[in-house]
mmCIF file of C-alpha atoms in Angstrom:
data_model
loop_
_atom_site.group_PDB
_atom_site.id
_atom_site.type_symbol
_atom_site.label_atom_id
_atom_site.label_comp_id
_atom_site.label_asym_id
_atom_site.label_seq_id
_atom_site.Cartn_x
_atom_site.Cartn_y
_atom_site.Cartn_z
ATOM 1 C CA UNK G 1 -27.270 -15.728 -5.230
ATOM 2 C CA UNK G 2 -26.155 -17.491 -8.318
ATOM 3 C CA UNK G 3 -25.319 -13.968 -9.859
ATOM 4 C CA UNK G 4 -23.096 -13.340 -6.562
ATOM 5 C CA UNK G 5 -21.141 -16.699 -6.933
ATOM 6 C CA UNK G 6 -20.568 -16.052 -10.673
ATOM 7 C CA UNK G 7 -18.924 -12.321 -9.994
ATOM 8 C CA UNK G 8 -17.250 -14.080 -7.153
ATOM 9 C CA UNK G 9 -15.631 -16.412 -9.356
ATOM 10 C CA UNK G 10 -15.254 -14.008 -12.414
ATOM 11 C CA UNK G 11 -13.273 -11.797 -9.884
ATOM 12 C CA UNK G 12 -10.882 -14.846 -8.904
ATOM 13 C CA UNK G 13 -10.455 -15.337 -12.565
ATOM 14 C CA UNK G 14 -9.424 -11.765 -13.318
ATOM 15 C CA UNK G 15 -6.843 -12.003 -10.254
ATOM 16 C CA UNK G 16 -5.341 -15.307 -11.993
ATOM 17 C CA UNK G 17 -5.228 -13.581 -14.858
ATOM 18 C CA UNK G 18 -3.214 -10.521 -13.733
ATOM 19 C CA UNK G 19 -1.053 -12.252 -11.667
ATOM 20 C CA UNK G 20 0.156 -14.477 -14.717
ATOM 21 C CA UNK G 21 0.470 -11.213 -16.541
ATOM 22 C CA UNK G 22 2.899 -9.985 -13.623
ATOM 23 C CA UNK G 23 4.921 -13.080 -13.956
ATOM 24 C CA UNK G 24 4.865 -12.807 -17.765
ATOM 25 C CA UNK G 25 6.211 -9.313 -17.930
ATOM 26 C CA UNK G 26 8.938 -10.014 -15.335
ATOM 27 C CA UNK G 27 10.083 -13.114 -17.260
ATOM 28 C CA UNK G 28 10.128 -11.139 -20.447
ATOM 29 C CA UNK G 29 12.439 -8.163 -18.922
ATOM 30 C CA UNK G 30 14.842 -10.796 -17.337
ATOM 31 C CA UNK G 31 14.751 -13.955 -19.611
ATOM 32 C CA UNK G 32 17.949 -15.152 -18.282
ATOM 33 C CA UNK G 33 18.370 -14.033 -14.984
ATOM 34 C CA UNK G 34 15.694 -15.938 -12.762
ATOM 35 C CA UNK G 35 17.503 -15.139 -9.595
ATOM 36 C CA UNK G 36 18.301 -11.491 -10.489
ATOM 37 C CA UNK G 37 17.023 -8.828 -7.955
ATOM 38 C CA UNK G 38 15.869 -6.256 -10.869
ATOM 39 C CA UNK G 39 16.850 -3.464 -8.985
ATOM 40 C CA UNK G 40 15.956 -0.013 -10.523
ATOM 41 C CA UNK G 41 13.494 -1.382 -13.164
ATOM 42 C CA UNK G 42 10.624 1.099 -12.322
ATOM 43 C CA UNK G 43 9.628 4.405 -12.393
ATOM 44 C CA UNK G 44 7.014 6.257 -10.027
ATOM 45 C CA UNK G 45 8.630 4.928 -6.941
ATOM 46 C CA UNK G 46 6.558 7.285 -4.763
ATOM 47 C CA UNK G 47 3.902 4.479 -5.114
ATOM 48 C CA UNK G 48 5.311 2.175 -3.067
ATOM 49 C CA UNK G 49 5.372 4.340 -0.019
ATOM 50 C CA UNK G 50 2.248 2.939 2.115
ATOM 51 C CA UNK G 51 1.035 5.690 4.266
ATOM 52 C CA UNK G 52 -0.993 4.188 6.848
ATOM 53 C CA UNK G 53 0.766 4.074 10.368
ATOM 54 C CA UNK G 54 -1.294 0.922 11.722
ATOM 55 C CA UNK G 55 0.122 -0.957 8.613
ATOM 56 C CA UNK G 56 3.613 0.396 8.711
ATOM 57 C CA UNK G 57 3.821 -0.673 12.295
ATOM 58 C CA UNK G 58 2.904 -4.288 11.630
ATOM 59 C CA UNK G 59 5.391 -4.335 8.777
ATOM 60 C CA UNK G 60 3.430 -3.898 6.275
ATOM 61 C CA UNK G 61 1.297 -7.054 6.720
ATOM 62 C CA UNK G 62 -2.024 -5.150 6.130
ATOM 63 C CA UNK G 63 -3.417 -6.655 2.938
ATOM 64 C CA UNK G 64 -6.064 -8.980 4.863
ATOM 65 C CA UNK G 65 -7.247 -6.016 7.416
ATOM 66 C CA UNK G 66 -10.190 -4.190 6.464
ATOM 67 C CA UNK G 67 -13.017 -1.668 7.638
ATOM 68 C CA UNK G 68 -11.549 1.685 7.108
ATOM 69 C CA UNK G 69 -10.333 4.025 4.371
ATOM 70 C CA UNK G 70 -6.714 3.387 5.078
ATOM 71 C CA UNK G 71 -6.694 0.010 3.600
ATOM 72 C CA UNK G 72 -7.440 1.505 -0.039
ATOM 73 C CA UNK G 73 -3.117 1.583 -0.257
ATOM 74 C CA UNK G 74 -2.837 -2.134 0.373
ATOM 75 C CA UNK G 75 -5.964 -3.640 -0.735
ATOM 76 C CA UNK G 76 -9.022 -2.138 -2.278
ATOM 77 C CA UNK G 77 -11.011 -4.993 -1.184
ATOM 78 C CA UNK G 78 -10.827 -4.077 2.327
ATOM 79 C CA UNK G 79 -13.238 -1.319 1.603
ATOM 80 C CA UNK G 80 -15.700 -3.718 1.226
ATOM 81 C CA UNK G 81 -16.152 -3.730 5.052
ATOM 82 C CA UNK G 82 -16.680 -0.022 5.777
ATOM 83 C CA UNK G 83 -20.109 -0.022 7.389
ATOM 84 C CA UNK G 84 -20.842 3.962 6.732
ATOM 85 C CA UNK G 85 -18.196 6.432 5.995
ATOM 86 C CA UNK G 86 -14.634 6.320 6.764
ATOM 87 C CA UNK G 87 -11.911 9.010 6.497
ATOM 88 C CA UNK G 88 -8.160 8.611 6.694
ATOM 89 C CA UNK G 89 -5.263 11.103 6.672
ATOM 90 C CA UNK G 90 -1.863 10.018 6.607
ATOM 91 C CA UNK G 91 1.702 11.843 6.800
ATOM 92 C CA UNK G 92 5.073 10.394 6.300
ATOM 93 C CA UNK G 93 8.493 11.970 7.194
ATOM 94 C CA UNK G 94 10.619 10.520 4.670
ATOM 95 C CA UNK G 95 14.111 10.666 3.615
ATOM 96 C CA UNK G 96 16.145 14.017 2.892
ATOM 97 C CA UNK G 97 13.254 16.057 4.412
ATOM 98 C CA UNK G 98 10.901 14.533 1.877
ATOM 99 C CA UNK G 99 7.016 14.671 2.918
ATOM 100 C CA UNK G 100 4.547 12.082 1.732
ATOM 101 C CA UNK G 101 0.848 12.956 2.394
ATOM 102 C CA UNK G 102 -2.090 10.885 2.029
ATOM 103 C CA UNK G 103 -5.876 11.419 2.064
ATOM 104 C CA UNK G 104 -8.760 8.715 1.402
ATOM 105 C CA UNK G 105 -12.537 8.284 2.138
ATOM 106 C CA UNK G 106 -15.119 5.754 1.693
ATOM 107 C CA UNK G 107 -18.877 5.387 1.925
ATOM 108 C CA UNK G 108 -20.976 2.430 2.079
ATOM 109 C CA UNK G 109 -24.080 2.714 -0.228
ATOM 110 C CA UNK G 110 -25.811 -0.164 1.100
ATOM 111 C CA UNK G 111 -26.418 -2.965 -1.500
ATOM 112 C CA UNK G 112 -24.571 -0.919 -4.165
ATOM 113 C CA UNK G 113 -21.286 -1.731 -2.545
ATOM 114 C CA UNK G 114 -18.706 0.976 -1.222
ATOM 115 C CA UNK G 115 -17.091 3.663 -3.021
ATOM 116 C CA UNK G 116 -14.012 5.495 -2.310
ATOM 117 C CA UNK G 117 -11.564 8.467 -3.016
ATOM 118 C CA UNK G 118 -7.580 8.394 -2.493
ATOM 119 C CA UNK G 119 -5.015 10.734 -3.206
ATOM 120 C CA UNK G 120 -0.943 10.957 -2.322
ATOM 121 C CA UNK G 121 1.195 13.995 -2.831
ATOM 122 C CA UNK G 122 4.883 14.117 -2.389
ATOM 123 C CA UNK G 123 6.802 17.414 -1.205
ATOM 124 C CA UNK G 124 10.204 17.560 -2.095
ATOM 125 C CA UNK G 125 10.690 21.155 -0.761
ATOM 126 C CA UNK G 126 12.779 23.684 -2.349
ATOM 127 C CA UNK G 127 15.521 22.271 -4.789
ATOM 128 C CA UNK G 128 18.276 24.521 -5.918
ATOM 129 C CA UNK G 129 18.614 24.313 -9.795
ATOM 130 C CA UNK G 130 21.961 24.686 -11.356
ATOM 131 C CA UNK G 131 23.314 24.198 -14.872
ATOM 132 C CA UNK G 132 27.194 23.683 -16.141
ATOM 133 C CA UNK G 133 28.670 27.012 -17.219
ATOM 134 C CA UNK G 134 32.316 28.291 -17.773
ATOM 135 C CA UNK G 135 31.709 30.395 -14.722
ATOM 136 C CA UNK G 136 34.532 30.531 -11.752
ATOM 137 C CA UNK G 137 32.111 28.109 -9.775
ATOM 138 C CA UNK G 138 31.509 26.105 -12.913
ATOM 139 C CA UNK G 139 27.736 26.448 -12.780
ATOM 140 C CA UNK G 140 25.207 28.934 -12.944
ATOM 141 C CA UNK G 141 22.370 29.111 -10.531
ATOM 142 C CA UNK G 142 18.863 28.965 -12.388
ATOM 143 C CA UNK G 143 16.708 29.071 -9.447
ATOM 144 C CA UNK G 144 14.279 27.042 -7.248
ATOM 145 C CA UNK G 145 13.104 23.856 -9.113
ATOM 146 C CA UNK G 146 9.601 22.213 -8.586
ATOM 147 C CA UNK G 147 9.028 18.504 -8.472
ATOM 148 C CA UNK G 148 5.391 17.148 -8.626
ATOM 149 C CA UNK G 149 4.370 13.704 -8.025
ATOM 150 C CA UNK G 150 0.842 12.574 -7.054
ATOM 151 C CA UNK G 151 -1.874 10.063 -7.496
ATOM 152 C CA UNK G 152 -5.759 10.517 -7.255
ATOM 153 C CA UNK G 153 -7.944 7.127 -7.176
ATOM 154 C CA UNK G 154 -11.249 6.164 -7.319
ATOM 155 C CA UNK G 155 -12.304 2.821 -5.922
ATOM 156 C CA UNK G 156 -15.230 0.650 -5.430
ATOM 157 C CA UNK G 157 -15.714 -2.586 -3.407
ATOM 158 C CA UNK G 158 -18.614 -5.298 -2.468
ATOM 159 C CA UNK G 159 -18.909 -7.716 0.007
ATOM 160 C CA UNK G 160 -20.497 -10.612 -2.257
ATOM 161 C CA UNK G 161 -21.071 -13.007 0.779
ATOM 162 C CA UNK G 162 -20.497 -12.892 4.586
ATOM 163 C CA UNK G 163 -16.620 -13.823 3.995
ATOM 164 C CA UNK G 164 -15.810 -12.630 0.526
ATOM 165 C CA UNK G 165 -15.175 -9.039 -0.675
ATOM 166 C CA UNK G 166 -13.389 -7.631 -3.629
ATOM 167 C CA UNK G 167 -12.396 -4.438 -4.904
ATOM 168 C CA UNK G 168 -10.542 -2.099 -7.490
ATOM 169 C CA UNK G 169 -8.842 1.099 -8.014
ATOM 170 C CA UNK G 170 -8.209 3.355 -11.076
ATOM 171 C CA UNK G 171 -5.879 6.085 -10.280
ATOM 172 C CA UNK G 172 -4.243 8.631 -12.049
ATOM 173 C CA UNK G 173 -0.641 8.977 -11.769
ATOM 174 C CA UNK G 174 1.399 12.269 -12.516
ATOM 175 C CA UNK G 175 5.333 12.913 -12.361
ATOM 176 C CA UNK G 176 7.118 16.232 -13.378
ATOM 177 C CA UNK G 177 10.584 15.792 -12.845
ATOM 178 C CA UNK G 178 11.419 19.293 -14.732
ATOM 179 C CA UNK G 179 13.247 17.694 -17.714
ATOM 180 C CA UNK G 180 10.160 15.696 -18.706
ATOM 181 C CA UNK G 181 6.856 15.152 -17.128
ATOM 182 C CA UNK G 182 4.591 12.107 -17.740
ATOM 183 C CA UNK G 183 1.243 10.862 -16.538
ATOM 184 C CA UNK G 184 -0.407 7.356 -16.598
ATOM 185 C CA UNK G 185 -3.748 5.298 -15.485
ATOM 186 C CA UNK G 186 -2.725 2.640 -13.219
ATOM 187 C CA UNK G 187 -5.210 -0.291 -11.385
ATOM 188 C CA UNK G 188 -4.812 -2.101 -7.980
ATOM 189 C CA UNK G 189 -7.627 -5.101 -7.770
ATOM 190 C CA UNK G 190 -7.924 -7.337 -4.847
ATOM 191 C CA UNK G 191 -9.845 -9.668 -2.947
ATOM 192 C CA UNK G 192 -10.119 -10.943 0.859
ATOM 193 C CA UNK G 193 -11.551 -13.888 2.299
ATOM 194 C CA UNK G 194 -12.558 -14.834 5.792
ATOM 195 C CA UNK G 195 -12.640 -18.613 6.382
ATOM 196 C CA UNK G 196 -14.558 -18.325 9.703
ATOM 197 C CA UNK G 197 -11.926 -20.410 11.601
ATOM 198 C CA UNK G 198 -10.220 -18.146 14.369
ATOM 199 C CA UNK G 199 -10.748 -15.035 12.036
ATOM 200 C CA UNK G 200 -8.221 -16.744 9.659
ATOM 201 C CA UNK G 201 -7.970 -14.241 6.618
ATOM 202 C CA UNK G 202 -6.849 -14.905 2.919
ATOM 203 C CA UNK G 203 -5.852 -12.057 0.715
ATOM 204 C CA UNK G 204 -4.539 -11.010 -2.676
ATOM 205 C CA UNK G 205 -3.913 -8.068 -4.436
ATOM 206 C CA UNK G 206 -2.179 -6.438 -7.325
ATOM 207 C CA UNK G 207 -0.959 -3.046 -7.361
ATOM 208 C CA UNK G 208 0.140 -0.408 -10.282
ATOM 209 C CA UNK G 209 -0.944 -2.488 -13.260
ATOM 210 C CA UNK G 210 -0.295 0.179 -15.898
ATOM 211 C CA UNK G 211 1.026 0.147 -19.345
ATOM 212 C CA UNK G 212 4.632 1.097 -20.072
ATOM 213 C CA UNK G 213 5.729 4.795 -20.241
ATOM 214 C CA UNK G 214 8.108 6.607 -22.022
ATOM 215 C CA UNK G 215 10.463 8.902 -20.606
ATOM 216 C CA UNK G 216 12.719 10.963 -22.944
ATOM 217 C CA UNK G 217 14.143 7.908 -25.167
ATOM 218 C CA UNK G 218 13.516 4.872 -22.746
ATOM 219 C CA UNK G 219 10.344 3.040 -21.921
ATOM 220 C CA UNK G 220 9.755 2.067 -18.227
ATOM 221 C CA UNK G 221 6.772 0.866 -16.032
ATOM 222 C CA UNK G 222 4.959 1.410 -12.824
ATOM 223 C CA UNK G 223 6.398 -0.567 -9.383
ATOM 224 C CA UNK G 224 3.895 -3.420 -10.239
ATOM 225 C CA UNK G 225 3.343 -5.599 -7.106
ATOM 226 C CA UNK G 226 1.678 -8.775 -6.520
ATOM 227 C CA UNK G 227 0.889 -9.636 -2.624
ATOM 228 C CA UNK G 228 -0.661 -12.693 -0.947
ATOM 229 C CA UNK G 229 -1.293 -12.001 2.650
ATOM 230 C CA UNK G 230 -2.930 -14.178 5.599
ATOM 231 C CA UNK G 231 -3.814 -13.224 9.222
ATOM 232 C CA UNK G 232 -5.190 -15.109 11.881
ATOM 233 C CA UNK G 233 -6.639 -14.309 15.651
ATOM 234 C CA UNK G 234 -3.738 -15.751 17.745
ATOM 235 C CA UNK G 235 -5.477 -15.839 21.025
ATOM 236 C CA UNK G 236 -8.359 -18.026 19.299
ATOM 237 C CA UNK G 237 -5.657 -20.613 18.074
ATOM 238 C CA UNK G 238 -4.651 -20.947 21.749
ATOM 239 C CA UNK G 239 -8.388 -21.413 22.676
ATOM 240 C CA UNK G 240 -8.212 -18.218 24.692
ATOM 241 C CA UNK G 241 -11.597 -16.432 24.775
ATOM 242 C CA UNK G 242 -11.247 -12.740 25.577
ATOM 243 C CA UNK G 243 -13.339 -9.777 25.032
ATOM 244 C CA UNK G 244 -10.604 -7.186 26.516
ATOM 245 C CA UNK G 245 -7.691 -8.836 24.467
ATOM 246 C CA UNK G 246 -7.017 -9.250 20.866
ATOM 247 C CA UNK G 247 -3.862 -10.564 19.049
ATOM 248 C CA UNK G 248 -3.495 -10.803 15.475
ATOM 249 C CA UNK G 249 -0.486 -12.200 13.572
ATOM 250 C CA UNK G 250 -0.308 -11.737 9.704
ATOM 251 C CA UNK G 251 2.376 -12.744 7.337
ATOM 252 C CA UNK G 252 2.605 -11.533 3.781
ATOM 253 C CA UNK G 253 4.370 -12.417 0.491
ATOM 254 C CA UNK G 254 5.357 -9.773 -2.061
ATOM 255 C CA UNK G 255 6.600 -10.166 -5.481
ATOM 256 C CA UNK G 256 7.810 -6.861 -6.876
ATOM 257 C CA UNK G 257 8.379 -6.209 -10.207
ATOM 258 C CA UNK G 258 11.764 -4.440 -9.487
ATOM 259 C CA UNK G 259 13.203 -6.903 -6.716
ATOM 260 C CA UNK G 260 13.147 -10.680 -5.698
ATOM 261 C CA UNK G 261 10.271 -11.920 -3.534
ATOM 262 C CA UNK G 262 10.027 -10.978 -0.287
ATOM 263 C CA UNK G 263 8.121 -11.661 3.081
ATOM 264 C CA UNK G 264 6.633 -9.384 5.658
ATOM 265 C CA UNK G 265 5.995 -10.632 9.129
ATOM 266 C CA UNK G 266 3.843 -8.630 11.907
ATOM 267 C CA UNK G 267 1.414 -8.422 14.706
ATOM 268 C CA UNK G 268 -1.319 -6.233 16.446
ATOM 269 C CA UNK G 269 -2.087 -6.261 20.093
ATOM 270 C CA UNK G 270 -5.277 -4.630 21.118
ATOM 271 C CA UNK G 271 -6.409 -3.941 24.668
ATOM 272 C CA UNK G 272 -10.033 -3.133 25.496
ATOM 273 C CA UNK G 273 -10.571 -1.953 21.625
ATOM 274 C CA UNK G 274 -8.712 1.183 22.547
ATOM 275 C CA UNK G 275 -5.101 0.932 22.725
ATOM 276 C CA UNK G 276 -3.045 -0.946 20.155
ATOM 277 C CA UNK G 277 0.830 -2.081 19.951
ATOM 278 C CA UNK G 278 2.222 -3.123 16.675
ATOM 279 C CA UNK G 279 5.314 -4.619 15.573
ATOM 280 C CA UNK G 280 6.776 -6.199 12.359
ATOM 281 C CA UNK G 281 9.560 -7.261 10.075
ATOM 282 C CA UNK G 282 10.824 -7.274 6.654
ATOM 283 C CA UNK G 283 12.829 -9.698 5.082
ATOM 284 C CA UNK G 284 15.171 -9.822 2.139
ATOM 285 C CA UNK G 285 15.266 -5.799 1.848
ATOM 286 C CA UNK G 286 18.815 -4.007 1.427
ATOM 287 C CA UNK G 287 18.135 -1.495 4.613
ATOM 288 C CA UNK G 288 14.520 -2.008 5.636
ATOM 289 C CA UNK G 289 13.843 -4.317 8.532
ATOM 290 C CA UNK G 290 11.825 -4.097 11.784
ATOM 291 C CA UNK G 291 9.120 -1.474 12.564
ATOM 292 C CA UNK G 292 6.825 -0.816 15.637
ATOM 293 C CA UNK G 293 4.016 1.474 16.213
ATOM 294 C CA UNK G 294 1.084 2.515 18.545
ATOM 295 C CA UNK G 295 -2.579 3.346 18.232
ATOM 296 C CA UNK G 296 -5.197 4.931 20.447
ATOM 297 C CA UNK G 297 -8.893 4.929 19.711
ATOM 298 C CA UNK G 298 -11.433 7.032 21.185
ATOM 299 C CA UNK G 299 -15.217 6.717 20.102
ATOM 300 C CA UNK G 300 -15.139 7.280 16.324
ATOM 301 C CA UNK G 301 -11.409 8.333 15.885
ATOM 302 C CA UNK G 302 -7.973 6.668 16.076
ATOM 303 C CA UNK G 303 -4.962 8.102 15.779
ATOM 304 C CA UNK G 304 -1.641 5.911 14.840
ATOM 305 C CA UNK G 305 2.176 6.055 14.877
ATOM 306 C CA UNK G 306 4.716 3.994 13.444
ATOM 307 C CA UNK G 307 8.441 3.898 13.357
ATOM 308 C CA UNK G 308 10.259 2.357 10.433
ATOM 309 C CA UNK G 309 14.147 1.219 10.457
ATOM 310 C CA UNK G 310 16.130 1.677 7.298
ATOM 311 C CA UNK G 311 19.718 1.123 8.795
ATOM 312 C CA UNK G 312 22.470 3.256 9.921
ATOM 313 C CA UNK G 313 22.845 4.915 6.768
ATOM 314 C CA UNK G 314 19.373 6.293 5.925
ATOM 315 C CA UNK G 315 18.018 6.149 9.557
ATOM 316 C CA UNK G 316 14.390 6.143 10.161
ATOM 317 C CA UNK G 317 10.996 6.880 8.881
ATOM 318 C CA UNK G 318 8.088 8.128 11.081
ATOM 319 C CA UNK G 319 4.504 7.873 10.194
ATOM 320 C CA UNK G 320 1.405 9.481 11.843
ATOM 321 C CA UNK G 321 -2.087 8.828 10.636
ATOM 322 C CA UNK G 322 -5.705 9.300 11.904
ATOM 323 C CA UNK G 323 -8.988 7.599 11.056
ATOM 324 C CA UNK G 324 -12.793 8.413 11.442
ATOM 325 C CA UNK G 325 -15.291 5.945 11.199
ATOM 326 C CA UNK G 326 -18.616 7.708 11.427
#
């Protein structure tokens, strides 16, 4: 027991150190612009796309939720509650016919914790390549171009007590933009804690922690993001006991490297552990705002859908995902 508490304190200390590093890096990059929005200061933007339809439908307030393989994209600590084997697959229809695909799986190893794997890939379709020339059209066709962006990860999580879990992901990220390609190792680390009062949960995570990458003549970093979230059983707060209905309200604060602080608010209603309805809102975004979604669970399988609004200029994003908890 003393060993578990020592490890718990150590993980909390590491989270604190990493969060201080996030703040220090941001201050070094913007020493005289404390209120700047810091737009366009990071690369590997595809890492900011969260593929799970369940979390997206809740306004991406997913950091405290746990128990299946989809949570690895928000907080690897959520894997610590996987009971046996969980498999997730997600598809996102992004802007300009860009397709984002994701897969993850997790397995409980008993006293040895939970291990997981994950992968994301971005399909940009066919892009026509041209170069400037003195021809009548002003350019020459050089054929189709292929852009590659993907990340593969290995995760480990453990439940140190009945209420406290932690996890870490190490991922290999690669980007090939034709003119130059690059790759880097990045880390996600997180914790979650259930207070035991009306299922009130608190979670912290840091995503995309890595070294700087050089692209041609300039250095850039990954979209480093610090998250703190809370969720609670709303019916329990209202002293309503029900085995049929469940309502979760979640709030999340987000501190990204390339923008000012943001707030996400979301909720999920579950009827009879089968039908789910979700909604959320994201504050301090240029175009993103509300989202909603639904899910249907049958035996060990659950399928989810989410709609996210990006305003009149960009339109909307649709996500579909499926989870098997075996």
